[in-house]
mmCIF file of C-alpha atoms and ligand atoms in Angstrom:
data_model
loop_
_atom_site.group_PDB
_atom_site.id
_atom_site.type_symbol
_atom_site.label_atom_id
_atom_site.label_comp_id
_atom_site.label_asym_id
_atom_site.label_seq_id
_atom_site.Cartn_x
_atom_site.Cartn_y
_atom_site.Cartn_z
ATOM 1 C CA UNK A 239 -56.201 1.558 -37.113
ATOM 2 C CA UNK A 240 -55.402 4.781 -38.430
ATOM 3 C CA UNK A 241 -53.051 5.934 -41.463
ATOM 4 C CA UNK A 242 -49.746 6.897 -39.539
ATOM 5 C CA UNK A 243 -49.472 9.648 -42.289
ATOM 6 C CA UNK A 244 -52.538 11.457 -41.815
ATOM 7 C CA UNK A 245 -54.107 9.794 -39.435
ATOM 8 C CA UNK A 246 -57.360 8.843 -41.675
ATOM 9 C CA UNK A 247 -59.203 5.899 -40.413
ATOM 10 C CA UNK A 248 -58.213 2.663 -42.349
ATOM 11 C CA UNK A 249 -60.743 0.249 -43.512
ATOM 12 C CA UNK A 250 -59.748 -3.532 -42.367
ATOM 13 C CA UNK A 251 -58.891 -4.934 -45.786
ATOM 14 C CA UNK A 252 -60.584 -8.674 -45.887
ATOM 15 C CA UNK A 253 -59.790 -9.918 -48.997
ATOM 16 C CA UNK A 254 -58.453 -13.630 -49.355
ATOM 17 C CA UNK A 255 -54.976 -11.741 -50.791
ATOM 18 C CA UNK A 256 -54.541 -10.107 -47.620
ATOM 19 C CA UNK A 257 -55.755 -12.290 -45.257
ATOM 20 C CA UNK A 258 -52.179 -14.276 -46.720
ATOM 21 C CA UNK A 259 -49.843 -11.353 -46.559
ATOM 22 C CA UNK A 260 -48.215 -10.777 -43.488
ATOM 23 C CA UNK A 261 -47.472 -7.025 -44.017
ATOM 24 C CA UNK A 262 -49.692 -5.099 -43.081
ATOM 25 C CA UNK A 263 -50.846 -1.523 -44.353
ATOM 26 C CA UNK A 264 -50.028 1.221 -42.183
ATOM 27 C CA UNK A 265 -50.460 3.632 -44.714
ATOM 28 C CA UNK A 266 -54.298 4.658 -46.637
ATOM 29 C CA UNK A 267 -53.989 4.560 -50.476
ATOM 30 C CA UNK A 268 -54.040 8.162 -50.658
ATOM 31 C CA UNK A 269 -50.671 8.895 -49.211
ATOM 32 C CA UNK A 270 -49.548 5.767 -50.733
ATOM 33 C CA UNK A 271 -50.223 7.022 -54.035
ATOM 34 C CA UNK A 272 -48.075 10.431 -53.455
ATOM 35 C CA UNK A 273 -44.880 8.577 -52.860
ATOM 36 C CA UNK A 274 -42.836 7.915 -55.997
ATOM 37 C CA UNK A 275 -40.594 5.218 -56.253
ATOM 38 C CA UNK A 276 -36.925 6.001 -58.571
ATOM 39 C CA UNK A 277 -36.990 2.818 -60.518
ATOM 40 C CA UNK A 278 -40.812 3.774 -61.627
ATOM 41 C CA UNK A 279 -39.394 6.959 -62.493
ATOM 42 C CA UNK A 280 -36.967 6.550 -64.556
ATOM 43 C CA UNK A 281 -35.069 3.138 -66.058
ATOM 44 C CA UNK A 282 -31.727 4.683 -65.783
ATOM 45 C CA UNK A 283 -29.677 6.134 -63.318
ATOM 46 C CA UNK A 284 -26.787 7.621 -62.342
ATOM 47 C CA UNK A 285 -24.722 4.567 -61.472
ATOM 48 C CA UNK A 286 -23.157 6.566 -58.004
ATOM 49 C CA UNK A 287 -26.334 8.217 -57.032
ATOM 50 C CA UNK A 288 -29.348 6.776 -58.728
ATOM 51 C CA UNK A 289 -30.720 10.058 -59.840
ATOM 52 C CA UNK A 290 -32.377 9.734 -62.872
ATOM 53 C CA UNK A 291 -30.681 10.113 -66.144
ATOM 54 C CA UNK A 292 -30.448 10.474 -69.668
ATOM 55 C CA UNK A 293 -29.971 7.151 -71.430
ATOM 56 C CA UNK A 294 -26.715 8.230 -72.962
ATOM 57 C CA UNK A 295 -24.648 8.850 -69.948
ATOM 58 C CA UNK A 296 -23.691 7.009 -66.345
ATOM 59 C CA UNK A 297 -22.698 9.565 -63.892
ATOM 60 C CA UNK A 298 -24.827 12.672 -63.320
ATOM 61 C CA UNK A 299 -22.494 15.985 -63.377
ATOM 62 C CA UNK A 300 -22.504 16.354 -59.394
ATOM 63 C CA UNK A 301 -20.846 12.223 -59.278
ATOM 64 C CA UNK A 302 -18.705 13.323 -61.913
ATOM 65 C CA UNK A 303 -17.211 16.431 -60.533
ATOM 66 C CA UNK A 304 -16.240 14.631 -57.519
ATOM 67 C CA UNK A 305 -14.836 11.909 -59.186
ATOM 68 C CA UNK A 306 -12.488 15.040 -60.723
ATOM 69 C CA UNK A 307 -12.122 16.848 -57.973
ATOM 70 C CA UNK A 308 -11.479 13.898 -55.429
ATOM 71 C CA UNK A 309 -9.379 11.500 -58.144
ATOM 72 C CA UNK A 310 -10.743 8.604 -57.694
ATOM 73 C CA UNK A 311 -10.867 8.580 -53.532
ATOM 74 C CA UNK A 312 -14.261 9.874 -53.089
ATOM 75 C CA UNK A 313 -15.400 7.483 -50.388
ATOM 76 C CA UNK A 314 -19.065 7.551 -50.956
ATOM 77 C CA UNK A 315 -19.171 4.422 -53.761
ATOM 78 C CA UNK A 316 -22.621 3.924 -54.131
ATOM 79 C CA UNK A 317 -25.871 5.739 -53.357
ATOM 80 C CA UNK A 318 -29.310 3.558 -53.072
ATOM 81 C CA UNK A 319 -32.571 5.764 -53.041
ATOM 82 C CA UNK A 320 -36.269 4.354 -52.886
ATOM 83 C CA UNK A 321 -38.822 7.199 -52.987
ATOM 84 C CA UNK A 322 -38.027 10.836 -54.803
ATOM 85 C CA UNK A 323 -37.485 13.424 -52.943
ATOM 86 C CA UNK A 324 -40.962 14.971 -54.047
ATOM 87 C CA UNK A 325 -43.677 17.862 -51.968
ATOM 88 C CA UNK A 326 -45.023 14.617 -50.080
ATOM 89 C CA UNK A 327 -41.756 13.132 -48.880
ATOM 90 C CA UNK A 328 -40.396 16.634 -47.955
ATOM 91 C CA UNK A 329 -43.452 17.254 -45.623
ATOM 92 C CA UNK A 330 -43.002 13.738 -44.458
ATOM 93 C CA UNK A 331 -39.431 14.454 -43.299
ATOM 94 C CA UNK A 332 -40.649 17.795 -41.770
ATOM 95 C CA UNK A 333 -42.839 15.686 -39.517
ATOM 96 C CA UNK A 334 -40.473 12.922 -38.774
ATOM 97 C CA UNK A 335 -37.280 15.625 -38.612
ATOM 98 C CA UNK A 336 -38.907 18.506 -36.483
ATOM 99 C CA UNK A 337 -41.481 17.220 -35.101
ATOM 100 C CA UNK A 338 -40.058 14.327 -33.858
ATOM 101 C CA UNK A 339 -42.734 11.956 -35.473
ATOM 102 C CA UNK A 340 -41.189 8.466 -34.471
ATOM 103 C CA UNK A 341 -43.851 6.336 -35.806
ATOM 104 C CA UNK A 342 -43.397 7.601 -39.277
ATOM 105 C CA UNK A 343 -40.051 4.964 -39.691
ATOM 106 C CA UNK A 344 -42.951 2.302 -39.838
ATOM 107 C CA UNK A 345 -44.082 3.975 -43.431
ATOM 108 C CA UNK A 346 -40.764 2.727 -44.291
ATOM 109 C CA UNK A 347 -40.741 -0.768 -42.715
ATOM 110 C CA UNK A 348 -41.346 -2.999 -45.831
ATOM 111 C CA UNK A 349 -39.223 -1.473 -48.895
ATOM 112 C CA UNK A 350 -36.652 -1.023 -46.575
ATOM 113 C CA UNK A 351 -36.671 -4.651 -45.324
ATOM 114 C CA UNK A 352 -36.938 -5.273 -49.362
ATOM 115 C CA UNK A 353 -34.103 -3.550 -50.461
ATOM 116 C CA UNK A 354 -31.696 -4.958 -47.735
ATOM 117 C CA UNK A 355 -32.929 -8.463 -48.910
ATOM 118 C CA UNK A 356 -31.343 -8.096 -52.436
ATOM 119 C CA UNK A 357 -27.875 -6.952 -50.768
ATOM 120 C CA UNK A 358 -24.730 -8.605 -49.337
ATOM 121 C CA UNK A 359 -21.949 -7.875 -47.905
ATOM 122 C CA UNK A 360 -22.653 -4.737 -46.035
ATOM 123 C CA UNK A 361 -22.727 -3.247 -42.794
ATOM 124 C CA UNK A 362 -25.306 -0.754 -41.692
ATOM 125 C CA UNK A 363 -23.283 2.542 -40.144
ATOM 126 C CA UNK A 364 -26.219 5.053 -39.988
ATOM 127 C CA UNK A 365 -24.609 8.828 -39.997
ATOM 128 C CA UNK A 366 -24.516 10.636 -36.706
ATOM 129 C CA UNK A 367 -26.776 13.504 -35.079
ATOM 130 C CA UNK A 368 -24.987 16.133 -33.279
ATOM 131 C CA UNK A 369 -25.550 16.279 -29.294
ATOM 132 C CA UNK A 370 -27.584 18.575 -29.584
ATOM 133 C CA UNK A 371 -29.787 17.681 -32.021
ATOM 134 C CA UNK A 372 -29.926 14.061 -30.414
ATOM 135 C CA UNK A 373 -30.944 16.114 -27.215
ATOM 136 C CA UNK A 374 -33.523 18.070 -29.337
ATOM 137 C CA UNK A 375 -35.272 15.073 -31.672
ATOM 138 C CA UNK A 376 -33.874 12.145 -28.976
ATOM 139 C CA UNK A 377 -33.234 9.568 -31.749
ATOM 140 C CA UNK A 378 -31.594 9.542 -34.912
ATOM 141 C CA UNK A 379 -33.662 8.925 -37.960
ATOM 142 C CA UNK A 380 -30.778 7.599 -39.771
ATOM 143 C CA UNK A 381 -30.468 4.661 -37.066
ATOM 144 C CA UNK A 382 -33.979 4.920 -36.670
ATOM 145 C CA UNK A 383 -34.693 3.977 -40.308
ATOM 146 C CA UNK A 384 -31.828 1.828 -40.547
ATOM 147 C CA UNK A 385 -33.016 -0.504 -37.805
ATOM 148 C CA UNK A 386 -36.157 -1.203 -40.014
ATOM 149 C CA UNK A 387 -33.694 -3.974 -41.743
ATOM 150 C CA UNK A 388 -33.553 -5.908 -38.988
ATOM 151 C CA UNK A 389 -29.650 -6.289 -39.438
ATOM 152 C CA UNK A 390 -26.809 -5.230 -36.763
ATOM 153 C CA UNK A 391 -26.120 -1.420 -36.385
ATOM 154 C CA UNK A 392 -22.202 -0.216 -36.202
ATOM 155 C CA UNK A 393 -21.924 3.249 -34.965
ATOM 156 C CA UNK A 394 -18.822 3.807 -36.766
ATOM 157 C CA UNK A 395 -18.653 7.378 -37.560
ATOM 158 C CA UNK A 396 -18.167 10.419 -35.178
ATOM 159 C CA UNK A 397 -19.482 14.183 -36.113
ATOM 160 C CA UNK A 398 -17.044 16.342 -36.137
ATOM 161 C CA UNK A 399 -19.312 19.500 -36.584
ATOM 162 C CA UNK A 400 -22.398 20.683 -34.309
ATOM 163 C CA UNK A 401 -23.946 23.122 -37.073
ATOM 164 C CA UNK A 402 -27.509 22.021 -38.746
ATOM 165 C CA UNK A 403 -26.971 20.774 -42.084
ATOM 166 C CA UNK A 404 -30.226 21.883 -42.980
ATOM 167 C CA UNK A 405 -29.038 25.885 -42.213
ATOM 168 C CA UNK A 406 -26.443 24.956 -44.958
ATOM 169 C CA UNK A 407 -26.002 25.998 -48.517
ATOM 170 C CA UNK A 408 -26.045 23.313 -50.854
ATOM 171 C CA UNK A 409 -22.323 23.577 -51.879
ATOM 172 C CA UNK A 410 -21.306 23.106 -48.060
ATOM 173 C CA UNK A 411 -23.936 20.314 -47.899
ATOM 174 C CA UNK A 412 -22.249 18.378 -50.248
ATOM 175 C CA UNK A 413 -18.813 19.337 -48.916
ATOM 176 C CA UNK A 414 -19.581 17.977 -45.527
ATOM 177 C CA UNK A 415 -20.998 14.856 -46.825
ATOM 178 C CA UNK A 416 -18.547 14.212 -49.191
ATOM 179 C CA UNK A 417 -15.879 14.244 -46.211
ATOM 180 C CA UNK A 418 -17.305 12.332 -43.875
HETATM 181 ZN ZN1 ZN B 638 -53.052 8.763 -45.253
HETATM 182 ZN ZN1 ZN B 639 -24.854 11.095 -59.437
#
């Protein structure tokens, strides 16, 4: 078995704890160790998009200059991150974006299965790839990842736009998203 990060050979881990756990690692403890989760980060949060915050205030200023701009009807209530968006997990979405890396959801598997756990109430609407991206990558790591909770996927949402997010400038970025 080999990490599905970087493909180093993993020892078979035979302690009694393990023998008991039914996850297993698919991941060596080197690229484990680069991935940082937000609640270790930080204790507070930005109570719209989790990023980190100072103690004294709630929103960050990007969550509150929608709530201005969009009075109250910005549809986006609630933002739930896991891992930072640090140099490891941007190379990791390089290989699972562009190169089309499939088997890197799997990294994924168990805090994603955890975090569904603690919700209710929900519905899982993963956000659409253009055609031609779908052509390109042929999946869609949002439904990709999202199937890793084992719940029922609604594809809900149609694009409306073909162009590469990633070509964008930040301000459209957040424009697009925001009107989704
Ligand atoms: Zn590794
Ligand atoms: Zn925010």
């Amino acid at each position: 078995m080999h990490c599905l990060i970087c493909y180093k050979h993993l020892q078979p881990d035979t302690t009694w704890s393990t023998l008991f756990t039914s996850a297993e690692k698919q991941i060596c403890a080197d690229c484990e160790s680069q991935f940082e989760r937000l609640i270790e980060v930080s204790n507070h949060h930005c109570q719209i998009c989790m990023r980190p915050l100072k103690e004294s205030l709630n929103l960050c200023g990007d969550c509150f200059a929608w709530r201005e701009r969009l009075d109250g009807r910005d549809p986006l209530k609630r933002n739930m991150s896991i891992f930072t968006y640090n140099e490891f997990m941007k190379e990791i979405m390089t290989l699972f974006k562009y190169r089309g890396d499939y088997e890197l959801i799997y990294v994924f598997k168990e805090e994603i299965k955890q975090t569904f756990v603690s919700l209710k109430d929900f519905a899982i609407v993963p956000i659409p790839l253009s055609e031609e991206r779908f052509n390109e990558r042929g999946f869609n790591q949002a439904e990709a990842i999202a199937s890793l909770a084992g719940e029922k996927i609604l594809n809900l949402l149609k694009r409306t736009s073909s162009e590469k997010q990633s070509k964008k400038t930040k301000q459209e970025r957040i424009f697009f998203n925001k009107s989704i």
